[in-house]
Amino acid sequence: MPTEAGSDGGDSVPSPARRPRRVLAGTTTRAEKVRALRGLGALGGLAGVLVALMLLPTACTAGVGARDAADWFESEPEDLSTSGVPQRSKILAADGSTMATFFYQNRVDVALDKIAPIARRAVLAIEDSRFYEHGAIDAQGTLRALASNLNSGQVTQGGSGITQQYVKNLLLAQADSAAEQRAAKEISAARKIRELRYAVALEKRYSKDEILRRYLNIAYYGDGAYGIEAASRHYFSKPAAGLDLAEAALLAGVVRYPYAYDPVHHPVAARERRDIVLRRMAELGWIDRRLADATARLPVKLRVQDVKSGCVTSKAPFFCDYVQREILTSPVFGRTPGEREKLLKRGGLTIRTTLDWRAQRSAQRAVDRHVPAKNSARKAAAEAMVQPGTGEIKAMVVDRKLGSNKERGKTWINFAADASHGSSIGMQAGSTFKVFTLAAALEEDLPFGTRLMAPRGYTPVGYRDCKGRRVGDPSKTLSNSADGEGGRTFSLVTGTHHSVNTFFLALEKKVGLCETAKLAERLGMRQSNGRPLEQFPSFTLGSGQVSPVRLAAAYAAFGARGRYCSPIAIRQITAANGRRMKVPGAGCKQAIDEGVADAVSHVLRGVLTKGTARGMGLGRPAAGKTGTVDNFSAAWFAGYTPDLAAAVWVGDPRGGYRYPMENLCMDGECYGTVFGATIPAPIWRQSMLGALAGTPATSFHRPPSHYFSEGSGEDKAKLPDVRGLRLRAAVAKLRAAGFKVRVDRPVESRKYKRGTVAEMSPGPGSVEPGGTVTLRLSKGAKHGRPDRRGGDGGRGGGREQVPVPPATPEPGDHGRPSPQPDRLP
């Protein structure tokens, strides 16, 4: 810890509550007198050494020995370095606002012209009023201090000038080990001579202004504030350039004994010391005495502003923690963890990041709304947002505060990141991984209309990994999702829209397990522990443990037309000396052809309009994929536009298989069984809408025409013509064809008899299967007789009271499209 500026480091600090006892007073014990005399003797010895050193330059006639000693003292020490002074580092968001600070010592280095002139004069007045008149050693000040101390019987004055005080603080600041710190504070002639020799060298190397600047920036001002800039911000919430006379005198007075004159903990002593500084300034004629007296009558006014080190108090704590871990784990920033931590907490770095506050706030609001930090079900959620084409992480949120999980609603684990950046072991990705099999198929130029049989159960045999080994378990049967789809053929389009497990197992076998895994790896996918993805038939069903940030970066590549960029959080780092440091880059590369990526986007757009996440669109071109993990242990949604991609995970930190999301009720809201579209997709939608607000919509590109060689891939069914039939007969015929029915307002018709179907929407022909057909019954001709059953005979538009004939409810038909399950078997 720093010592008081004007004394030799071992002096005890007087209590601010009373004046120090005179050690040679009548009440002083014999033992106290002996210790005091020894201390004064040591001071006298040091003073004698100082006097001798002052005379060395003129002692050439004393012989070669004296001349050599003088030459040695005047020469610059080989180990003299002014670097290594701890300065705080700061992490900035993309807009330049401060997100967090890191430090061992809270210090902000500033130029001399950024320190108020009155503050400079106040420090000089009380510490070294002749600073600009003497050299490195102030003989007059040293002798005066010796005389004062001998006269008073105790150490009341230090003889060190500003340069010597700077040297002492510098050596202490550079001390890394406990031994070095003890050596920097010991009371000995050897230490004093070393400091004096450094002071002489520094007076040759730097101007007086530069030495004063360095001193003001290194001195300790109490209560954790190092340097006058940090002290001014801490005590007065203003920069040092804005200090007034009262504030400047207060800070100048603290320097001598920072632990005794700290105005937060010792306000009375601090004020008394401030007034001493004011009187000294008046004695020197540097301020008017009336001004000094008037200022001394003012109370001490503080506006304390605490600066915390680390990410805990940051408004983006998990993004901040990601950046911190990037620096602490990357060899770019040092060979060892210790070197990297020292760089972060002492190096005065300015770390400019990719964080977009609008995206961050939007994602945090969405996650907190759907999965509150202290929710009754103890579930958790995490989201990462990545910009396509750059890899820049725009937001990273967890539905917890950063802290010990011993306190509910907190965690040290960043569920949005890999193990190296947040200690997370990752989570199974579920059906979000089907996109890599789809992309591998499109890379082999399989058209959208390619159809494969999707049985209700699938035995995973006939697969080989990239080493040519057979993988799969012939004794195990993998099934489809809870919706029971299967037993028929699907196309690349419809198989994806409905997320049919057995379809994708068949497709993975067709294009190759190795090819699918290699494509995923080209898009940056690997396990959260950093290892390569495991290659088993269930790969396409998302059995691997991954992180949201990597999944978001992979999906961002589709939005960037196949250009993959590794996720990055740091744009630039500037060292304290203004030099730009090397930072890890995104390494952007064309991982898949543009046409393949465009085709993937074309298919995934339908997931939001016709598939498992229908109704989750953004009102602009967007694409995505749901994912539900086996036994409902977790749920995902990953989606993107050409401007932004995001991946959302929802699960249980205690273990998803142990605490599945079945019959889930959370804070009074019950979801039943949770699929990818139940909670993750709404989080994704809300966060994306907020993050992209005000951003012009960008369109996807149309896929190459050869993908349409076998049609659009959409399922078509023949819609029978039921016009002219009575309602019951029409409904029965439509239901037999697999369609749902609703009856709308009746219409006038000359062609069809009253009570029969006059109009149907959509009209007869080839349409999407399983859709809803709207029927309108005929009211007859315009001038027909009034309808005794409630019609108006052509004079109005009343609704026919003809109910749809009852029928056995169809699976999933509950009056609105229900999210389609898509889970890992």
Coordinates of N, CA and C in Angstrom, one line a residue, residues 250-338:
L250 N -8.4 20.5 -0.2 CA -8.8 19.3 0.5 C -7.9 18.1 -0.1
L251 N -7.8 17.9 -1.4 CA -7.1 16.8 -2.0 C -5.6 17.0 -1.7
A252 N -5.1 18.2 -1.8 CA -3.7 18.5 -1.5 C -3.3 18.0 -0.1
G253 N -4.2 18.3 0.8 CA -4.0 17.9 2.2 C -4.0 16.4 2.5
V254 N -4.7 15.7 1.7 CA -4.9 14.2 1.9 C -3.5 13.5 1.6
V255 N -2.8 14.0 0.7 CA -1.6 13.3 0.2 C -0.6 12.9 1.3
R256 N -0.4 13.8 2.3 CA 0.6 13.5 3.3 C 0.3 12.2 4.1
Y257 N -0.9 12.1 4.6 CA -1.4 10.9 5.3 C -2.7 10.5 4.8
P258 N -2.8 9.7 3.6 CA -4.1 9.4 3.0 C -5.0 8.7 3.9
Y259 N -4.5 7.9 4.8 CA -5.4 7.1 5.7 C -5.9 7.9 6.9
A260 N -5.3 9.0 7.2 CA -5.7 9.8 8.3 C -6.6 11.0 7.8
Y261 N -6.4 11.5 6.6 CA -7.1 12.7 6.1 C -8.1 12.3 5.1
D262 N -8.4 11.1 4.9 CA -9.5 10.7 4.0 C -10.8 11.3 4.4
P263 N -11.4 12.2 3.5 CA -12.6 13.0 3.9 C -13.8 12.2 4.1
V264 N -13.9 10.9 3.5 CA -15.0 10.1 3.7 C -15.1 9.5 5.1
H265 N -14.0 9.0 5.6 CA -13.9 8.4 6.9 C -13.5 9.3 8.0
H266 N -12.8 10.4 7.7 CA -12.2 11.3 8.7 C -12.5 12.8 8.3
P267 N -13.8 13.2 8.2 CA -14.1 14.5 7.7 C -13.6 15.6 8.5
V268 N -13.5 15.5 9.8 CA -13.0 16.6 10.7 C -11.5 16.8 10.4
A269 N -10.7 15.7 10.5 CA -9.3 15.8 10.2 C -9.0 16.3 8.8
A270 N -9.8 15.9 7.9 CA -9.7 16.4 6.5 C -9.9 17.9 6.3
R271 N -10.9 18.4 7.0 CA -11.2 19.8 7.0 C -10.1 20.6 7.6
E272 N -9.6 20.1 8.8 CA -8.5 20.8 9.5 C -7.2 20.9 8.5
R273 N -7.0 19.7 7.9 CA -5.8 19.7 7.0 C -6.0 20.6 5.8
R274 N -7.3 20.7 5.3 CA -7.5 21.6 4.2 C -7.2 23.0 4.5
D275 N -7.6 23.4 5.7 CA -7.4 24.8 6.2 C -5.9 25.1 6.3
I276 N -5.1 24.1 6.7 CA -3.7 24.3 6.8 C -3.1 24.6 5.4
V277 N -3.6 23.8 4.4 CA -3.2 24.1 3.0 C -3.5 25.5 2.6
L278 N -4.7 25.9 2.9 CA -5.2 27.3 2.5 C -4.3 28.3 3.2
R279 N -4.0 28.1 4.5 CA -3.1 29.1 5.2 C -1.7 29.1 4.5
R280 N -1.2 28.0 4.2 CA 0.1 27.9 3.6 C 0.1 28.6 2.2
M281 N -0.9 28.4 1.4 CA -1.0 29.1 0.1 C -1.0 30.6 0.3
A282 N -1.7 31.1 1.4 CA -1.8 32.5 1.7 C -0.4 33.0 2.1
E283 N 0.3 32.2 3.0 CA 1.6 32.6 3.4 C 2.6 32.8 2.3
L284 N 2.4 32.0 1.2 CA 3.3 32.1 0.1 C 2.9 33.2 -0.9
G285 N 1.7 33.8 -0.6 CA 1.2 34.8 -1.5 C 0.6 34.3 -2.8
W286 N 0.3 33.0 -2.8 CA -0.3 32.4 -4.0 C -1.8 32.6 -4.0
I287 N -2.5 32.9 -2.9 CA -3.9 33.3 -2.9 C -4.0 34.4 -1.9
D288 N -5.0 35.2 -2.0 CA -5.3 36.3 -1.1 C -5.7 35.7 0.3
R289 N -5.2 36.3 1.4 CA -5.5 35.8 2.7 C -7.0 35.8 3.0
R290 N -7.7 36.9 2.5 CA -9.2 37.0 2.8 C -9.9 35.8 2.1
L291 N -9.4 35.5 0.9 CA -10.0 34.3 0.1 C -9.7 33.0 0.9
A292 N -8.5 32.9 1.4 CA -8.2 31.7 2.2 C -9.1 31.6 3.4
D293 N -9.3 32.7 4.1 CA -10.2 32.7 5.3 C -11.6 32.3 5.0
A294 N -12.1 33.0 3.9 CA -13.5 32.7 3.4 C -13.7 31.3 3.0
T295 N -12.7 30.7 2.3 CA -12.8 29.3 1.9 C -12.7 28.4 3.1
A296 N -11.9 28.7 4.1 CA -11.8 27.9 5.3 C -13.1 27.8 6.0
R297 N -13.9 28.8 5.9 CA -15.2 28.8 6.6 C -16.3 27.9 5.9
L298 N -16.0 27.5 4.7 CA -16.9 26.6 3.9 C -16.9 25.2 4.5
P299 N -18.0 24.5 4.5 CA -18.0 23.1 4.9 C -17.5 22.2 3.8
V300 N -17.1 21.1 4.1 CA -16.6 20.1 3.1 C -17.8 19.5 2.4
K301 N -17.9 19.6 1.1 CA -19.0 19.1 0.4 C -18.5 18.0 -0.5
L302 N -19.0 16.8 -0.3 CA -18.5 15.7 -1.1 C -19.7 15.1 -2.0
R303 N -19.4 14.6 -3.1 CA -20.4 13.9 -4.0 C -19.7 12.6 -4.4
V304 N -19.6 11.7 -3.4 CA -18.8 10.5 -3.6 C -19.4 9.6 -4.7
Q305 N -18.5 9.2 -5.6 CA -18.9 8.3 -6.7 C -18.0 7.1 -6.6
D306 N -18.5 5.9 -6.3 CA -17.7 4.7 -6.2 C -17.6 4.1 -7.6
V307 N -16.4 3.6 -7.9 CA -16.2 2.9 -9.1 C -15.8 1.5 -8.7
K308 N -16.6 0.5 -9.2 CA -16.3 -0.9 -8.8 C -15.5 -1.6 -9.9
S309 N -14.6 -2.4 -9.5 CA -13.8 -3.2 -10.5 C -14.5 -4.5 -10.8
G310 N -14.6 -4.8 -12.1 CA -15.2 -6.0 -12.6 C -16.6 -5.8 -13.2
C311 N -17.2 -7.0 -13.5 CA -18.4 -7.0 -14.3 C -19.7 -7.1 -13.5
V312 N -19.6 -7.3 -12.2 CA -20.8 -7.6 -11.4 C -21.8 -6.5 -11.5
T313 N -21.3 -5.2 -11.5 CA -22.2 -4.1 -11.5 C -22.5 -3.5 -12.9
S314 N -21.9 -4.2 -13.9 CA -22.1 -3.7 -15.3 C -23.6 -3.9 -15.7
K315 N -24.1 -3.1 -16.6 CA -25.4 -3.2 -17.2 C -25.5 -4.3 -18.2
A316 N -24.3 -4.9 -18.6 CA -24.3 -6.0 -19.5 C -23.3 -7.0 -18.9
P317 N -23.6 -7.6 -17.7 CA -22.6 -8.3 -17.0 C -22.1 -9.6 -17.7
F318 N -22.9 -10.3 -18.4 CA -22.4 -11.5 -19.0 C -21.6 -11.2 -20.3
F319 N -22.0 -10.2 -21.0 CA -21.2 -9.8 -22.2 C -19.8 -9.3 -21.6
C320 N -19.9 -8.5 -20.6 CA -18.6 -8.0 -20.0 C -17.7 -9.2 -19.5
D321 N -18.4 -10.2 -18.9 CA -17.6 -11.3 -18.4 C -17.0 -12.1 -19.6
Y322 N -17.7 -12.1 -20.7 CA -17.2 -12.8 -22.0 C -16.0 -12.1 -22.4
V323 N -16.0 -10.7 -22.4 CA -14.8 -9.9 -22.9 C -13.6 -10.2 -21.9
Q324 N -13.9 -10.2 -20.6 CA -12.9 -10.4 -19.6 C -12.2 -11.7 -19.8
R325 N -13.0 -12.8 -20.0 CA -12.5 -14.1 -20.2 C -11.7 -14.2 -21.5
E326 N -12.2 -13.5 -22.5 CA -11.4 -13.5 -23.8 C -10.0 -13.0 -23.6
I327 N -9.8 -12.0 -22.8 CA -8.5 -11.4 -22.5 C -7.7 -12.4 -21.6
L328 N -8.4 -12.9 -20.6 CA -7.7 -13.8 -19.6 C -7.3 -15.2 -20.2
T329 N -7.9 -15.6 -21.3 CA -7.7 -16.9 -21.8 C -6.9 -16.9 -23.1
S330 N -6.8 -15.8 -23.8 CA -6.2 -15.7 -25.1 C -4.7 -15.5 -25.0
P331 N -3.8 -16.3 -25.6 CA -2.4 -16.0 -25.5 C -2.0 -14.8 -26.3
V332 N -2.9 -14.2 -27.0 CA -2.6 -12.9 -27.7 C -2.2 -11.8 -26.6
F333 N -2.8 -12.0 -25.4 CA -2.7 -11.0 -24.4 C -1.7 -11.3 -23.3
G334 N -0.9 -12.3 -23.5 CA 0.1 -12.7 -22.6 C 0.4 -14.2 -22.6
R335 N 1.6 -14.6 -22.1 CA 2.0 -16.0 -22.2 C 1.3 -16.8 -21.1
T336 N 1.1 -16.2 -19.9 CA 0.5 -16.9 -18.8 C -0.8 -16.2 -18.3
P337 N -1.6 -16.9 -17.6 CA -2.8 -16.2 -17.0 C -2.5 -15.1 -16.1
G338 N -1.3 -15.2 -15.4 CA -0.9 -14.1 -14.5 C -0.6 -12.8 -15.3

